[in-house]
Every structure is written in structure tokens, then in C-alpha cells.
Coordinates of N, CA and C in Angstrom, one line a residue:
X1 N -8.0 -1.4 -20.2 CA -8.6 -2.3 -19.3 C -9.1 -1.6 -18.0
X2 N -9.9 -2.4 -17.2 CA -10.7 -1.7 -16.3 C -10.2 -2.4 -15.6
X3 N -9.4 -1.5 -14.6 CA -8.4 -1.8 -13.3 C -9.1 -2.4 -12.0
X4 N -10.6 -1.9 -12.0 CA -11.4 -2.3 -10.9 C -11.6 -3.6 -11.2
X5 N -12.3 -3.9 -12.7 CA -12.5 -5.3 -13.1 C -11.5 -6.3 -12.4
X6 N -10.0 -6.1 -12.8 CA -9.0 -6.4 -13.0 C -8.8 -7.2 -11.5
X7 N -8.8 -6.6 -10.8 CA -8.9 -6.2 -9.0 C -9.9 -7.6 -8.3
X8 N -11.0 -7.2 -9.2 CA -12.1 -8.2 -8.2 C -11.9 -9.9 -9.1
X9 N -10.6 -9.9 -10.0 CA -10.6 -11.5 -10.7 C -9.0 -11.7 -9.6
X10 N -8.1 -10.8 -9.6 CA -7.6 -11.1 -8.5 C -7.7 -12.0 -7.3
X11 N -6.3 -13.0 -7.4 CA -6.7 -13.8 -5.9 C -6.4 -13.2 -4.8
X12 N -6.6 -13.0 -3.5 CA -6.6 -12.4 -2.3 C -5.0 -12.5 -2.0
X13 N -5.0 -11.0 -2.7 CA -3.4 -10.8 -2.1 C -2.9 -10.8 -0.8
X14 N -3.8 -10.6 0.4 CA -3.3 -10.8 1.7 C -3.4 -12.4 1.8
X15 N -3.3 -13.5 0.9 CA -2.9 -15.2 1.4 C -1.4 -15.0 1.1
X16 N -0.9 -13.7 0.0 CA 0.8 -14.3 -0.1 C 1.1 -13.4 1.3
X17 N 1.9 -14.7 2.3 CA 2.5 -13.6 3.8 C 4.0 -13.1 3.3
X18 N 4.7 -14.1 2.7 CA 6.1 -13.7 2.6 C 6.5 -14.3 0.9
X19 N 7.1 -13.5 0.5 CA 7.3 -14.4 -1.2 C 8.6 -14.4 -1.1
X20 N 9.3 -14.1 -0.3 CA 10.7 -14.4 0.3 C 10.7 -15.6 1.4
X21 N 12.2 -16.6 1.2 CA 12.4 -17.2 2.5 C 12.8 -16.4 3.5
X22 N 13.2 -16.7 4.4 CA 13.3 -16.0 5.4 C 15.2 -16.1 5.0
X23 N 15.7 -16.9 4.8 CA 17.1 -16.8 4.4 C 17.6 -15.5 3.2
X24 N 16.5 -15.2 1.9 CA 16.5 -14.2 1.3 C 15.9 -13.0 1.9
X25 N 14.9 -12.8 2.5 CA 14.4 -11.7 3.3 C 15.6 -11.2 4.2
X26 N 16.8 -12.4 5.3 CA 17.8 -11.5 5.7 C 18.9 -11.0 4.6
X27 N 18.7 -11.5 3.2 CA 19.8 -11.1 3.0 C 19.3 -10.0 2.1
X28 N 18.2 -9.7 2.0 CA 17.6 -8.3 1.3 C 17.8 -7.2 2.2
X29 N 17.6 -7.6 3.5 CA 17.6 -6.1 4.1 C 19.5 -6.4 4.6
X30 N 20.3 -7.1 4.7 CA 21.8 -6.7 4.8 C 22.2 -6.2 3.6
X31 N 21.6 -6.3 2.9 CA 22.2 -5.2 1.6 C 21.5 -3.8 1.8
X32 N 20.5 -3.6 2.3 CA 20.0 -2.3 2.1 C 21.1 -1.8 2.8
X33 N 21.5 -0.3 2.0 CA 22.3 0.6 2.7 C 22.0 1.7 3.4
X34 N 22.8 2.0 4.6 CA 22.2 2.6 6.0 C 21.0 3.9 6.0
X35 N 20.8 4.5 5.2 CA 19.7 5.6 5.1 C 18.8 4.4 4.6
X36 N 18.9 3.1 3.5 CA 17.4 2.8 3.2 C 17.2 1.7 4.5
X37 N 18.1 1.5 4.9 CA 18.0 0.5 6.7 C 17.3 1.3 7.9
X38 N 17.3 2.4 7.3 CA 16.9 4.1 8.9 C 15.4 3.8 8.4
X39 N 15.2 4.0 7.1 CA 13.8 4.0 6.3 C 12.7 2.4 7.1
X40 N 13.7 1.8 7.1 CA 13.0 0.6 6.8 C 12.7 0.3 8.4
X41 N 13.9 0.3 9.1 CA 13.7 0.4 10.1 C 12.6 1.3 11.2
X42 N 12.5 2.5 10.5 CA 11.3 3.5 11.1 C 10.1 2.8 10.9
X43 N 9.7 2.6 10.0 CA 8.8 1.1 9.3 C 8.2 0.0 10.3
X44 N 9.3 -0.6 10.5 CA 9.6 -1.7 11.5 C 9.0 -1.6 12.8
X45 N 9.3 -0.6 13.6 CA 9.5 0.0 14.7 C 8.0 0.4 14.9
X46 N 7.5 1.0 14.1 CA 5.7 1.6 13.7 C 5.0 0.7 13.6
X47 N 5.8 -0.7 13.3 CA 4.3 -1.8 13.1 C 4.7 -2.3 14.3
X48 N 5.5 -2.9 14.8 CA 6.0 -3.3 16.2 C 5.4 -2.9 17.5
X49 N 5.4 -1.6 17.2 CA 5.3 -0.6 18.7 C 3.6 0.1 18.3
X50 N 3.4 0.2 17.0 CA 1.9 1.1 16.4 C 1.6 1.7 17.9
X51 N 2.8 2.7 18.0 CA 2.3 3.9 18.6 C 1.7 5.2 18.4
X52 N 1.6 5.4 17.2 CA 1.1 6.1 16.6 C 1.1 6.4 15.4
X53 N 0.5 7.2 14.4 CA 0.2 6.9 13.1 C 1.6 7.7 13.0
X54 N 2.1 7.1 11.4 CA 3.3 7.0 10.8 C 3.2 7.7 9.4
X55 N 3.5 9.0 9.4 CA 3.9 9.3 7.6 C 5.1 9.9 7.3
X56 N 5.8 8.7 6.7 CA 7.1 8.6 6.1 C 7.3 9.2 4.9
X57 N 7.8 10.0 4.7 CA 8.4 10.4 2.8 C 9.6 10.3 2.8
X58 N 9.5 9.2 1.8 CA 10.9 8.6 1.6 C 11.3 9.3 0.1
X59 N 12.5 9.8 0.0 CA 13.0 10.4 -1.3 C 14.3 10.3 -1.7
X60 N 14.6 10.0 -3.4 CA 15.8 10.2 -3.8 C 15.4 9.8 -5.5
X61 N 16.6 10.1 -5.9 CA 16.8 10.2 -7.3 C 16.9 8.8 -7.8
X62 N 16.3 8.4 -9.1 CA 16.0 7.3 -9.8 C 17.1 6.4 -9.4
X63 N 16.8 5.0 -9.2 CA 18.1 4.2 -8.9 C 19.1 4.6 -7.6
X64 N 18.3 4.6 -7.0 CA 19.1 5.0 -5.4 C 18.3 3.8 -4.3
X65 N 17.6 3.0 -4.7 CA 17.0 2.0 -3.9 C 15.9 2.0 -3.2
X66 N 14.7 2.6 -3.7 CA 13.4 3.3 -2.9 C 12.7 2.1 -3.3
X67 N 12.5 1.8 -4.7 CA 11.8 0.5 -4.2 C 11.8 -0.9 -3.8
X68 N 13.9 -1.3 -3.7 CA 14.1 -1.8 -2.3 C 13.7 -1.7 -1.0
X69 N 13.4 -0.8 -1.0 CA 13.2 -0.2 0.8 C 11.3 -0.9 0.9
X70 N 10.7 -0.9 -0.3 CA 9.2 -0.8 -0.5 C 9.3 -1.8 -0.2
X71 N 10.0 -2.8 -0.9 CA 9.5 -4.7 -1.3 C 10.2 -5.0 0.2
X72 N 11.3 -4.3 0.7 CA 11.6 -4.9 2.3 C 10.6 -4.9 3.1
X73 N 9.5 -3.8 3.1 CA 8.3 -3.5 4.0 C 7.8 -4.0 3.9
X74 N 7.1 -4.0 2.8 CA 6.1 -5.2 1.9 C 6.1 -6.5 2.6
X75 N 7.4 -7.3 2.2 CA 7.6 -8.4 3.0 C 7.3 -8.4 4.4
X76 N 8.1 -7.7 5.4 CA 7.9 -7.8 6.1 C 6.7 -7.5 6.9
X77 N 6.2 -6.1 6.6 CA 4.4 -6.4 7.1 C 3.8 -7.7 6.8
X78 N 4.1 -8.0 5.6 CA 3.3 -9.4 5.4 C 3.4 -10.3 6.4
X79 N 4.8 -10.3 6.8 CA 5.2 -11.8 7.5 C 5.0 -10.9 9.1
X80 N 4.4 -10.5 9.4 CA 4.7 -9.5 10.8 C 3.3 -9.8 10.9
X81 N 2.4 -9.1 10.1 CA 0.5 -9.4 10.0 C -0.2 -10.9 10.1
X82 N 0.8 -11.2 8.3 CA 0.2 -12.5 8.6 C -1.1 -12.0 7.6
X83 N -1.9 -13.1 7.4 CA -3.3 -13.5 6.5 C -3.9 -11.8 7.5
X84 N -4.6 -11.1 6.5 CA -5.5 -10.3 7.0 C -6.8 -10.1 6.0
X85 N -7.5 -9.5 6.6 CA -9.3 -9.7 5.3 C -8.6 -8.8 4.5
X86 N -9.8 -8.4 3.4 CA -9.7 -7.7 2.4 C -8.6 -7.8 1.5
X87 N -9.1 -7.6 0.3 CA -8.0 -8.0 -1.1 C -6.7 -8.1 -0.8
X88 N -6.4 -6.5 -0.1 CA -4.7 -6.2 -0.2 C -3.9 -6.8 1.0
X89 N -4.7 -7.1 1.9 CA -3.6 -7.8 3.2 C -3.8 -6.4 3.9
X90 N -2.0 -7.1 4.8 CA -2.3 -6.0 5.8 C -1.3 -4.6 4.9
X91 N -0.9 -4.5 3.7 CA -0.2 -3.6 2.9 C -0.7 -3.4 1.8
X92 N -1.2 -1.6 1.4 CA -1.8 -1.3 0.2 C -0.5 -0.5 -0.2
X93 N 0.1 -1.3 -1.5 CA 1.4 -0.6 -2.5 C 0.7 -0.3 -3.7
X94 N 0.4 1.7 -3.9 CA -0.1 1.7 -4.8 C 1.1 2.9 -5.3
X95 N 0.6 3.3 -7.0 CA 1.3 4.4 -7.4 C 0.2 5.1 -8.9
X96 N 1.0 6.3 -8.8 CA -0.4 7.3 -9.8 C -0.1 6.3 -11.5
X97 N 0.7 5.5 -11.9 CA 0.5 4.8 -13.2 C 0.7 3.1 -13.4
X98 N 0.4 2.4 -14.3 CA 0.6 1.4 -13.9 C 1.5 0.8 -14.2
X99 N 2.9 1.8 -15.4 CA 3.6 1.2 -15.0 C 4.6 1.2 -13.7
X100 N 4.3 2.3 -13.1 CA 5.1 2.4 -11.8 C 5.0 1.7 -10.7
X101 N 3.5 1.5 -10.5 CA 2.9 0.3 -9.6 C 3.1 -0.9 -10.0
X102 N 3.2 -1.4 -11.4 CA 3.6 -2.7 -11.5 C 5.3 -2.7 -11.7
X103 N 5.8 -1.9 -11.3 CA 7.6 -1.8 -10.7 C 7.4 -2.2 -9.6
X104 N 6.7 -2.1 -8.1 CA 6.7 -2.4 -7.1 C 5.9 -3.5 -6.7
X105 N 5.3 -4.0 -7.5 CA 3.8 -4.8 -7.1 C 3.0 -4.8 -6.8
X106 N 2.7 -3.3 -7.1 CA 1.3 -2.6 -6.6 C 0.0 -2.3 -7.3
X107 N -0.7 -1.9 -7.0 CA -1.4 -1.0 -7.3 C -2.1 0.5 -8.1
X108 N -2.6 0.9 -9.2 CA -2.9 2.3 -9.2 C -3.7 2.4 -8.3
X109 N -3.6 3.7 -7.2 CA -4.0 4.4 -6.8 C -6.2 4.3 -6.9
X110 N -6.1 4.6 -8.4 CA -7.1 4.6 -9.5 C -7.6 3.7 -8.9
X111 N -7.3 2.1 -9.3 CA -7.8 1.1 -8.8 C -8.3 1.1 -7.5
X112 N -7.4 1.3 -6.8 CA -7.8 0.8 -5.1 C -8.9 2.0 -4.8
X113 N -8.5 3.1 -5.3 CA -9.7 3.5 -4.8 C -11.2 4.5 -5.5
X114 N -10.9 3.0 -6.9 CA -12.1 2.9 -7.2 C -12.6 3.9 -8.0
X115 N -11.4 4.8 -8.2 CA -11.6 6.6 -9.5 C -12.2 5.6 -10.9
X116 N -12.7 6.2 -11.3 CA -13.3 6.4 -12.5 C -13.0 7.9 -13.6
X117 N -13.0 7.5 -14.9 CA -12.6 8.6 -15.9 C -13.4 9.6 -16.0
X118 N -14.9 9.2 -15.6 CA -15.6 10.6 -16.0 C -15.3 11.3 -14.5
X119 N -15.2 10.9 -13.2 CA -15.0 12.1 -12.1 C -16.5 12.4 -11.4
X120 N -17.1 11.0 -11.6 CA -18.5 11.1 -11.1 C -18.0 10.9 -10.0
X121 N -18.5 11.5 -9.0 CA -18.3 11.0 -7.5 C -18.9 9.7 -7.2
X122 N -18.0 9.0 -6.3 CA -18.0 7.7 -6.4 C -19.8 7.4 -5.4
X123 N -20.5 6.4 -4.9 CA -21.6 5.9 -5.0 C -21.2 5.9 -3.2
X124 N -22.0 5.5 -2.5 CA -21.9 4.9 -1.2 C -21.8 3.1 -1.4
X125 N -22.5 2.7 -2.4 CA -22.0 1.4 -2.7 C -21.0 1.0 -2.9
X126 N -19.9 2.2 -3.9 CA -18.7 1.9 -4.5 C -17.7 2.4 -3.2
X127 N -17.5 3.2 -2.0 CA -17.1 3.1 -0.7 C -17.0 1.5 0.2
X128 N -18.5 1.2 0.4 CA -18.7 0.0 0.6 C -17.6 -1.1 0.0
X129 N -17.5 -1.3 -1.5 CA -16.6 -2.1 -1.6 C -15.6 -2.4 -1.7
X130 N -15.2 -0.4 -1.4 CA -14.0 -0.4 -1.4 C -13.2 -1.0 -0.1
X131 N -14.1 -0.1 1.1 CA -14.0 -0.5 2.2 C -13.8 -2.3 2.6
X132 N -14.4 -3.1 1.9 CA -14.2 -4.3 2.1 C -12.4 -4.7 1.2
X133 N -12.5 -4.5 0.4 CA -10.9 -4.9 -0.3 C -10.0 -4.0 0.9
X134 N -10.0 -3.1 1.7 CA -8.9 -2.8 2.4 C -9.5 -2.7 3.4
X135 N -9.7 -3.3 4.3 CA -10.5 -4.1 5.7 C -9.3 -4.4 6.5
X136 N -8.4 -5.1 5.6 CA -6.7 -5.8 6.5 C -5.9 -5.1 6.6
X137 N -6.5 -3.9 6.0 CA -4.8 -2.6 5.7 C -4.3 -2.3 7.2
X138 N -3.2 -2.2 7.0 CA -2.8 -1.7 8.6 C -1.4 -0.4 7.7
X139 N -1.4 -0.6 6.7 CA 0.0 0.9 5.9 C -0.4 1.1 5.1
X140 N -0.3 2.3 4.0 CA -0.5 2.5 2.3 C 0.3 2.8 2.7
X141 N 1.0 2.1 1.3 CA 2.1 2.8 0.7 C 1.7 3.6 -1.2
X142 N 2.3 4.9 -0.9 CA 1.5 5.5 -2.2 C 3.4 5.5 -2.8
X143 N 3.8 4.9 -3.9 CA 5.0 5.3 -4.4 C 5.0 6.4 -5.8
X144 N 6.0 6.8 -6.1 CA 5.8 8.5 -7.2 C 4.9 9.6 -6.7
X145 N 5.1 9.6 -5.5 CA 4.0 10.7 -5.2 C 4.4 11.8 -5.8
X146 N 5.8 12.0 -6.3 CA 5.6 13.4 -7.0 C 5.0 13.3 -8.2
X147 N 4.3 12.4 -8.9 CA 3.7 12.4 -10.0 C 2.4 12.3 -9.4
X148 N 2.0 12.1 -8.1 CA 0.6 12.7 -8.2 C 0.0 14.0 -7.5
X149 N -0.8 14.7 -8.7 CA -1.5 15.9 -7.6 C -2.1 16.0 -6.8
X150 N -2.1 17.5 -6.1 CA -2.2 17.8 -4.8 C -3.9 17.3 -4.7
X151 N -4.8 17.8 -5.7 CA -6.0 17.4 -5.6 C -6.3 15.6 -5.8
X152 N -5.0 15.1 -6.7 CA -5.7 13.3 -6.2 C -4.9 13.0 -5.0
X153 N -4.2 13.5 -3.9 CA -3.8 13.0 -2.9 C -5.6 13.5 -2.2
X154 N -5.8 14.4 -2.0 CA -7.0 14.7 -1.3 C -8.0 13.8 -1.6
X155 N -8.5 13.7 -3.2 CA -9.4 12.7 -3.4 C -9.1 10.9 -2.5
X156 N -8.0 10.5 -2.8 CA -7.6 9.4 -1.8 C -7.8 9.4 -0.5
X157 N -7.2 10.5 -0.5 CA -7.9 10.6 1.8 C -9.3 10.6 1.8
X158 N -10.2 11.2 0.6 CA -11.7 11.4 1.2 C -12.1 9.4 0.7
X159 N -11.3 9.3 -0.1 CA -12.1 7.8 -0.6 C -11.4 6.5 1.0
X160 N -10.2 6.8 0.7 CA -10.2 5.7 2.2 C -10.6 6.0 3.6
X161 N -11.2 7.5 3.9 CA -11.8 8.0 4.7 C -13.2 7.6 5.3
X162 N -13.9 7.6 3.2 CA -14.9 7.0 3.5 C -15.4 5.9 2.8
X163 N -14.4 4.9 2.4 CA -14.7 3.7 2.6 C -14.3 3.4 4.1
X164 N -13.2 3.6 4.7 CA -12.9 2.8 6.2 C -14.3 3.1 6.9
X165 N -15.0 4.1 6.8 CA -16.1 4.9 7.5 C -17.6 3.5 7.3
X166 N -17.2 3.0 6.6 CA -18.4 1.9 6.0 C -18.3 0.7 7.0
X167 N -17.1 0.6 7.5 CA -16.8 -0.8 8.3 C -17.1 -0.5 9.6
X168 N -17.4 -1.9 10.0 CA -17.7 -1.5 11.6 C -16.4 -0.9 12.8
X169 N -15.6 -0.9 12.2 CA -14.1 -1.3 13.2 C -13.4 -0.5 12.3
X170 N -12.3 0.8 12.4 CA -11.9 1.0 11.2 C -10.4 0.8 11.7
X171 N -9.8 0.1 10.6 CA -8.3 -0.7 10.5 C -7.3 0.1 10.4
X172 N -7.3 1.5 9.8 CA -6.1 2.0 9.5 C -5.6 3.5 10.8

């Protein structure tokens, strides 16, 4: 399946703000334990204060609560932003496979920004639209980064570089 297709039949993920009550949202993060509360909290504090740009690497061994810490942020950017333009809201959760991004609720990578199999370099059109689906971003979140390489992290910086570069205002 064609993940871009897939994307644009998609309803506008930044209308869901919170898929938590707020009664389960406090009791998701009193469970987090104190390193994934530091995590989350650094998080918190960055969209609150957005004093300056934020890159967090968060790490540990399978089943240790990482993407607890993810769906805590998740939520709460949501409910912190609120409705924002473009597909993803104000939170892009992607990861390098689909089943890993569909463990989180995310995204491939691939999709959001718009890779293709043959490795043609993407279009100035295909920037363009990308730039419109992440218009509301205010965080990516990339999860398994150790499963992606050093050259598709680069390829992602140049694609959300220059899709944001397409908008008049750039969001991230």
C-alpha cells in the first residue's frame, strides 16, 4: 500500500486534541515512573516555556516504557495546542516501519515525508504538500531511531527543511 495515498484519505489528525479524559490522562502520567516523568516532564516544560529548540533522546531496552512516555506527550501537546492546520496537528509521531509506528500511532517516517522506492528526489510540488500536512507541527517525534540510518535521518531534515521552507511562516 501506498502510505502517501493512505495519508491524504486520512481524517485530519490534528481535530483528535485529547483521546484521553483528563481523569485518565492524570492517571497515565502518575504511573509513569520517575526517569519516564524527567522525560516527560522535559517535554512539558519545552512546549510551556518554547525557549528554545528541544532534542531529546530518549532510550532503554524493549518494555521499559518509551512508548508510554510518547502517548503521554502525544496527549498532552494535543490538549496544550489544541486544533492546529495541517494533517498531523501540533505532533508528528513517526518511526522507520509500520509496524513500529503503528505501536505508537504514528506514522512511517516514509510517509510523512513523502520518500518514495525508487530514491527520485522528491519534486518542489511534493515539498509543497508536504509542507501543508505539517503546517501545525510544533514537535516530531521520530521513535526506533536506532533502526534508522544515518543517511535517512539526513534525508528527513532536508525534506522538513524544505517543505517548512514552502510556507510562508515556518512552524517548527
Amino acid at each position: 500500500l501506498n502510505n502517501t495515498a493512505q495519508d491524504d484519505q486520512l481524517f485530519n489528525i490534528s481535530s483528535i486534541v485529547n483521546n484521553h479524559s483528563e481523569e485518565v490522562f492524570e492517571e497515565m502520567i502518575s504511573n509513569l515512573r520517575p526517569l519516564q516523568l524527567k522525560a516527560y516532564n522535559t517535554v512539558k516544560n519545552y512546549i510551556t516555556n518554547n525557549t528554545k529548540q528541544l532534542g531529546l533522546f530518549l532510550t532503554g531496552e524493549g518494555g521499559t516504557g518509551k512508548s508510554k512516555v510518547i502517548e503521554a506527550i502525544v496527549n498532552f501537546t494535543r490538549k496544550y495546542y489544541g486544533k492546529t492546520d495541517g494533517l498531523y496537528g501540533p505532533i508528528i509521531v513517526t518511526a522507520p516501519t509500520g509496524t513500529s509506528s503503528n505501536n505508537i500511532n504514528g506514522f512511517t517516517y516514509h510517509s510523512v515525508c513523502c520518500f518514495t522506492r525508487s530514491n527520485k528526489s522528491p519534486t518542489e510540488q511534493t515539498y509543497q504538500k508536504m509542507g501543508e500536512k505539517i503546517s501545525g507541527a510544533k514537535i516530531i517525534v521520530i521513535d526506533e531511531i536506532s533502526l534508522t540510518s544515518l543517511e535517512d535521518f539526513y534525508k528527513q531534515h532536508i525534506a522538513y527543511s524544505r517543505a517548512l521552507s514552502t510556507l510562508t511562516e515556518c512552524q517548527i
